[in-house]
């Protein structure tokens, strides 16, 4: 009987794990008008399948994006127009990196890894809100879309969502 109960508990724990283990940002807070090192933690694959690609959408107001190369992976920065013009180090920018993709590697479901980029959070962002970075995780079999952003006023990192986008709480400019 005890073995049967242990097996049920183990199965229930495994069934809950994917919902609780999602892509997150290591740095939970950052000040607007400053640099931010975005470290995306990838704790698992897609339902047991190895991760082969990570695509991160860069939110409006985040500029000067420089992804960190990763051994065994290709990194691509996709550029596009910004909704507004930003000033950075005395220069004006109306376009820049809008998505970063890491591909060509293989991250086993049993392993954990991090994907990193340096950014600048413009002072046009609103303090005391959460800024979300939607992420699509492609695997050998399947895709996990960590893209759900709560409606304004329904903040919180997990928010009870099955597929929450990683977020960082924005602090006032220091």
PDB file of C-alpha atoms in Angstrom:
ATOM      1  CA  UNK A   1       0.000   0.000   0.000  1.00  0.00           C
ATOM      2  CA  UNK A   2       2.833   2.385   0.928  1.00  0.00           C
ATOM      3  CA  UNK A   3       4.530   1.780  -2.448  1.00  0.00           C
ATOM      4  CA  UNK A   4       1.250   2.507  -4.235  1.00  0.00           C
ATOM      5  CA  UNK A   5       0.840   5.856  -2.409  1.00  0.00           C
ATOM      6  CA  UNK A   6       4.482   6.779  -3.120  1.00  0.00           C
ATOM      7  CA  UNK A   7       3.947   6.064  -6.814  1.00  0.00           C
ATOM      8  CA  UNK A   8       0.812   8.251  -6.889  1.00  0.00           C
ATOM      9  CA  UNK A   9       2.671  11.114  -5.167  1.00  0.00           C
ATOM     10  CA  UNK A  10       5.601  10.779  -7.602  1.00  0.00           C
ATOM     11  CA  UNK A  11       3.309  10.836 -10.645  1.00  0.00           C
ATOM     12  CA  UNK A  12       1.371  13.839  -9.287  1.00  0.00           C
ATOM     13  CA  UNK A  13       4.630  15.713  -8.636  1.00  0.00           C
ATOM     14  CA  UNK A  14       5.890  15.030 -12.170  1.00  0.00           C
ATOM     15  CA  UNK A  15       2.572  16.114 -13.665  1.00  0.00           C
ATOM     16  CA  UNK A  16       2.780  19.439 -11.815  1.00  0.00           C
ATOM     17  CA  UNK A  17       6.453  20.109 -12.658  1.00  0.00           C
ATOM     18  CA  UNK A  18       6.024  21.515 -16.195  1.00  0.00           C
ATOM     19  CA  UNK A  19       3.413  24.024 -15.036  1.00  0.00           C
ATOM     20  CA  UNK A  20       5.694  25.278 -12.268  1.00  0.00           C
ATOM     21  CA  UNK A  21       8.982  25.174 -14.167  1.00  0.00           C
ATOM     22  CA  UNK A  22       9.025  27.787 -16.895  1.00  0.00           C
ATOM     23  CA  UNK A  23      11.516  30.185 -18.442  1.00  0.00           C
ATOM     24  CA  UNK A  24      12.263  33.031 -16.026  1.00  0.00           C
ATOM     25  CA  UNK A  25      14.541  36.038 -15.738  1.00  0.00           C
ATOM     26  CA  UNK A  26      17.261  35.769 -13.091  1.00  0.00           C
ATOM     27  CA  UNK A  27      17.153  39.486 -12.257  1.00  0.00           C
ATOM     28  CA  UNK A  28      13.664  40.118 -10.880  1.00  0.00           C
ATOM     29  CA  UNK A  29      14.031  43.939 -10.638  1.00  0.00           C
ATOM     30  CA  UNK A  30      15.782  46.661 -12.633  1.00  0.00           C
ATOM     31  CA  UNK A  31      15.766  50.463 -12.680  1.00  0.00           C
ATOM     32  CA  UNK A  32      14.568  52.303 -15.764  1.00  0.00           C
ATOM     33  CA  UNK A  33      17.210  54.499 -17.415  1.00  0.00           C
ATOM     34  CA  UNK A  34      19.912  51.898 -16.758  1.00  0.00           C
ATOM     35  CA  UNK A  35      21.608  48.795 -18.138  1.00  0.00           C
ATOM     36  CA  UNK A  36      19.997  45.422 -17.493  1.00  0.00           C
ATOM     37  CA  UNK A  37      21.636  42.024 -17.921  1.00  0.00           C
ATOM     38  CA  UNK A  38      18.750  39.768 -18.931  1.00  0.00           C
ATOM     39  CA  UNK A  39      19.534  36.166 -17.971  1.00  0.00           C
ATOM     40  CA  UNK A  40      16.876  33.744 -19.212  1.00  0.00           C
ATOM     41  CA  UNK A  41      16.866  30.519 -17.176  1.00  0.00           C
ATOM     42  CA  UNK A  42      15.722  27.448 -19.145  1.00  0.00           C
ATOM     43  CA  UNK A  43      15.053  24.631 -16.648  1.00  0.00           C
ATOM     44  CA  UNK A  44      13.614  21.973 -19.002  1.00  0.00           C
ATOM     45  CA  UNK A  45      12.692  21.063 -22.554  1.00  0.00           C
ATOM     46  CA  UNK A  46       9.237  20.586 -24.089  1.00  0.00           C
ATOM     47  CA  UNK A  47       7.459  17.635 -22.437  1.00  0.00           C
ATOM     48  CA  UNK A  48      10.729  15.702 -22.193  1.00  0.00           C
ATOM     49  CA  UNK A  49      12.141  16.750 -25.583  1.00  0.00           C
ATOM     50  CA  UNK A  50      15.476  18.617 -25.889  1.00  0.00           C
ATOM     51  CA  UNK A  51      15.468  22.384 -26.530  1.00  0.00           C
ATOM     52  CA  UNK A  52      16.967  23.361 -29.898  1.00  0.00           C
ATOM     53  CA  UNK A  53      16.016  27.041 -30.203  1.00  0.00           C
ATOM     54  CA  UNK A  54      15.177  29.973 -27.924  1.00  0.00           C
ATOM     55  CA  UNK A  55      13.530  33.078 -29.439  1.00  0.00           C
ATOM     56  CA  UNK A  56      13.192  36.182 -27.253  1.00  0.00           C
ATOM     57  CA  UNK A  57      11.006  39.115 -28.306  1.00  0.00           C
ATOM     58  CA  UNK A  58      12.460  42.447 -27.156  1.00  0.00           C
ATOM     59  CA  UNK A  59       9.772  44.724 -25.692  1.00  0.00           C
ATOM     60  CA  UNK A  60       9.416  48.352 -26.782  1.00  0.00           C
ATOM     61  CA  UNK A  61      11.612  50.643 -24.672  1.00  0.00           C
ATOM     62  CA  UNK A  62      14.453  48.110 -24.416  1.00  0.00           C
ATOM     63  CA  UNK A  63      17.393  49.136 -26.624  1.00  0.00           C
ATOM     64  CA  UNK A  64      21.133  48.551 -27.120  1.00  0.00           C
ATOM     65  CA  UNK A  65      20.543  44.789 -27.039  1.00  0.00           C
ATOM     66  CA  UNK A  66      23.691  42.675 -27.233  1.00  0.00           C
ATOM     67  CA  UNK A  67      23.225  38.908 -26.879  1.00  0.00           C
ATOM     68  CA  UNK A  68      26.004  36.836 -25.324  1.00  0.00           C
ATOM     69  CA  UNK A  69      27.397  34.169 -27.650  1.00  0.00           C
ATOM     70  CA  UNK A  70      26.921  30.625 -26.355  1.00  0.00           C
ATOM     71  CA  UNK A  71      29.281  27.776 -27.154  1.00  0.00           C
ATOM     72  CA  UNK A  72      27.623  25.275 -29.486  1.00  0.00           C
ATOM     73  CA  UNK A  73      24.780  27.659 -30.381  1.00  0.00           C
ATOM     74  CA  UNK A  74      24.278  30.217 -33.170  1.00  0.00           C
ATOM     75  CA  UNK A  75      22.966  33.608 -32.107  1.00  0.00           C
ATOM     76  CA  UNK A  76      21.047  35.964 -34.382  1.00  0.00           C
ATOM     77  CA  UNK A  77      19.828  39.478 -33.660  1.00  0.00           C
ATOM     78  CA  UNK A  78      16.816  40.499 -35.717  1.00  0.00           C
ATOM     79  CA  UNK A  79      16.371  44.251 -36.143  1.00  0.00           C
ATOM     80  CA  UNK A  80      13.342  46.367 -36.854  1.00  0.00           C
ATOM     81  CA  UNK A  81      11.814  49.807 -36.361  1.00  0.00           C
ATOM     82  CA  UNK A  82      10.941  51.090 -32.902  1.00  0.00           C
ATOM     83  CA  UNK A  83       7.527  52.669 -32.237  1.00  0.00           C
ATOM     84  CA  UNK A  84       9.362  55.798 -31.103  1.00  0.00           C
ATOM     85  CA  UNK A  85      12.849  57.301 -31.229  1.00  0.00           C
ATOM     86  CA  UNK A  86      15.198  56.779 -28.275  1.00  0.00           C
ATOM     87  CA  UNK A  87      18.326  58.614 -27.222  1.00  0.00           C
ATOM     88  CA  UNK A  88      21.269  56.568 -26.021  1.00  0.00           C
ATOM     89  CA  UNK A  89      24.772  57.933 -25.359  1.00  0.00           C
ATOM     90  CA  UNK A  90      23.999  61.163 -27.209  1.00  0.00           C
ATOM     91  CA  UNK A  91      22.693  59.444 -30.352  1.00  0.00           C
ATOM     92  CA  UNK A  92      19.124  58.960 -31.521  1.00  0.00           C
ATOM     93  CA  UNK A  93      17.878  55.516 -32.518  1.00  0.00           C
ATOM     94  CA  UNK A  94      14.655  54.719 -34.381  1.00  0.00           C
ATOM     95  CA  UNK A  95      15.463  51.045 -34.971  1.00  0.00           C
ATOM     96  CA  UNK A  96      17.392  48.247 -33.335  1.00  0.00           C
ATOM     97  CA  UNK A  97      17.207  44.650 -32.126  1.00  0.00           C
ATOM     98  CA  UNK A  98      13.602  43.454 -31.745  1.00  0.00           C
ATOM     99  CA  UNK A  99      14.281  39.715 -31.348  1.00  0.00           C
ATOM    100  CA  UNK A 100      17.203  37.506 -30.345  1.00  0.00           C
ATOM    101  CA  UNK A 101      17.380  33.841 -31.413  1.00  0.00           C
ATOM    102  CA  UNK A 102      19.748  31.148 -30.152  1.00  0.00           C
ATOM    103  CA  UNK A 103      19.661  27.993 -32.298  1.00  0.00           C
ATOM    104  CA  UNK A 104      21.716  25.028 -33.456  1.00  0.00           C
ATOM    105  CA  UNK A 105      22.483  23.740 -29.971  1.00  0.00           C
ATOM    106  CA  UNK A 106      20.803  21.027 -27.967  1.00  0.00           C
ATOM    107  CA  UNK A 107      19.762  21.377 -24.332  1.00  0.00           C
ATOM    108  CA  UNK A 108      18.611  18.062 -22.906  1.00  0.00           C
ATOM    109  CA  UNK A 109      15.406  18.046 -20.872  1.00  0.00           C
ATOM    110  CA  UNK A 110      17.490  16.788 -17.923  1.00  0.00           C
ATOM    111  CA  UNK A 111      19.750  19.852 -18.008  1.00  0.00           C
ATOM    112  CA  UNK A 112      19.443  23.532 -17.125  1.00  0.00           C
ATOM    113  CA  UNK A 113      21.052  26.445 -18.955  1.00  0.00           C
ATOM    114  CA  UNK A 114      20.975  30.221 -19.283  1.00  0.00           C
ATOM    115  CA  UNK A 115      20.768  32.521 -22.292  1.00  0.00           C
ATOM    116  CA  UNK A 116      22.069  36.049 -21.699  1.00  0.00           C
ATOM    117  CA  UNK A 117      21.821  39.495 -23.262  1.00  0.00           C
ATOM    118  CA  UNK A 118      22.849  42.988 -22.196  1.00  0.00           C
ATOM    119  CA  UNK A 119      20.181  45.673 -22.644  1.00  0.00           C
ATOM    120  CA  UNK A 120      19.334  49.250 -21.758  1.00  0.00           C
ATOM    121  CA  UNK A 121      15.945  50.056 -20.203  1.00  0.00           C
ATOM    122  CA  UNK A 122      14.957  53.499 -21.477  1.00  0.00           C
ATOM    123  CA  UNK A 123      13.430  56.068 -19.149  1.00  0.00           C
ATOM    124  CA  UNK A 124      10.287  55.975 -21.313  1.00  0.00           C
ATOM    125  CA  UNK A 125       9.310  52.754 -19.500  1.00  0.00           C
ATOM    126  CA  UNK A 126       6.831  53.075 -16.643  1.00  0.00           C
ATOM    127  CA  UNK A 127       8.233  52.494 -13.122  1.00  0.00           C
ATOM    128  CA  UNK A 128       6.471  50.119 -10.706  1.00  0.00           C
ATOM    129  CA  UNK A 129       5.200  47.932 -13.549  1.00  0.00           C
ATOM    130  CA  UNK A 130       6.433  44.610 -14.923  1.00  0.00           C
ATOM    131  CA  UNK A 131       8.132  44.456 -18.310  1.00  0.00           C
ATOM    132  CA  UNK A 132       7.631  41.147 -20.137  1.00  0.00           C
ATOM    133  CA  UNK A 133       9.931  39.407 -22.630  1.00  0.00           C
ATOM    134  CA  UNK A 134       7.875  36.799 -24.567  1.00  0.00           C
ATOM    135  CA  UNK A 135       9.933  33.660 -25.288  1.00  0.00           C
ATOM    136  CA  UNK A 136       9.307  30.780 -27.701  1.00  0.00           C
ATOM    137  CA  UNK A 137      11.165  27.583 -26.826  1.00  0.00           C
ATOM    138  CA  UNK A 138      11.461  25.168 -29.759  1.00  0.00           C
ATOM    139  CA  UNK A 139      12.356  21.550 -29.096  1.00  0.00           C
ATOM    140  CA  UNK A 140      13.134  18.440 -31.114  1.00  0.00           C
ATOM    141  CA  UNK A 141       9.471  17.559 -30.622  1.00  0.00           C
ATOM    142  CA  UNK A 142       7.123  20.369 -29.725  1.00  0.00           C
ATOM    143  CA  UNK A 143       7.142  24.052 -28.880  1.00  0.00           C
ATOM    144  CA  UNK A 144       6.517  25.906 -25.618  1.00  0.00           C
ATOM    145  CA  UNK A 145       5.294  29.486 -26.009  1.00  0.00           C
ATOM    146  CA  UNK A 146       6.092  31.489 -22.862  1.00  0.00           C
ATOM    147  CA  UNK A 147       4.211  34.522 -24.170  1.00  0.00           C
ATOM    148  CA  UNK A 148       1.233  35.164 -21.890  1.00  0.00           C
ATOM    149  CA  UNK A 149       1.193  38.695 -20.490  1.00  0.00           C
ATOM    150  CA  UNK A 150      -1.429  39.618 -17.895  1.00  0.00           C
ATOM    151  CA  UNK A 151      -3.888  42.420 -18.442  1.00  0.00           C
ATOM    152  CA  UNK A 152      -2.798  45.687 -16.823  1.00  0.00           C
ATOM    153  CA  UNK A 153      -3.315  45.567 -13.073  1.00  0.00           C
ATOM    154  CA  UNK A 154      -3.084  41.760 -12.910  1.00  0.00           C
ATOM    155  CA  UNK A 155       0.690  41.662 -12.322  1.00  0.00           C
ATOM    156  CA  UNK A 156       2.741  39.037 -10.563  1.00  0.00           C
ATOM    157  CA  UNK A 157       5.358  36.742 -12.016  1.00  0.00           C
ATOM    158  CA  UNK A 158       3.296  33.559 -12.389  1.00  0.00           C
ATOM    159  CA  UNK A 159      -0.224  35.026 -12.321  1.00  0.00           C
ATOM    160  CA  UNK A 160      -1.665  31.492 -12.447  1.00  0.00           C
ATOM    161  CA  UNK A 161      -0.885  31.369 -16.172  1.00  0.00           C
ATOM    162  CA  UNK A 162       0.164  28.113 -17.800  1.00  0.00           C
ATOM    163  CA  UNK A 163       2.541  29.902 -20.224  1.00  0.00           C
ATOM    164  CA  UNK A 164       3.739  33.118 -18.481  1.00  0.00           C
ATOM    165  CA  UNK A 165       6.208  35.372 -20.283  1.00  0.00           C
ATOM    166  CA  UNK A 166       9.314  36.101 -18.168  1.00  0.00           C
ATOM    167  CA  UNK A 167       9.112  39.513 -16.550  1.00  0.00           C
ATOM    168  CA  UNK A 168      11.200  42.064 -14.649  1.00  0.00           C
ATOM    169  CA  UNK A 169       9.744  44.586 -12.201  1.00  0.00           C
ATOM    170  CA  UNK A 170      10.721  48.108 -13.241  1.00  0.00           C
ATOM    171  CA  UNK A 171      11.979  50.386 -10.481  1.00  0.00           C
ATOM    172  CA  UNK A 172      12.078  54.199 -10.658  1.00  0.00           C
ATOM    173  CA  UNK A 173      15.155  55.750 -12.240  1.00  0.00           C
ATOM    174  CA  UNK A 174      17.943  55.984  -9.676  1.00  0.00           C
TER     175      UNK A 174
END
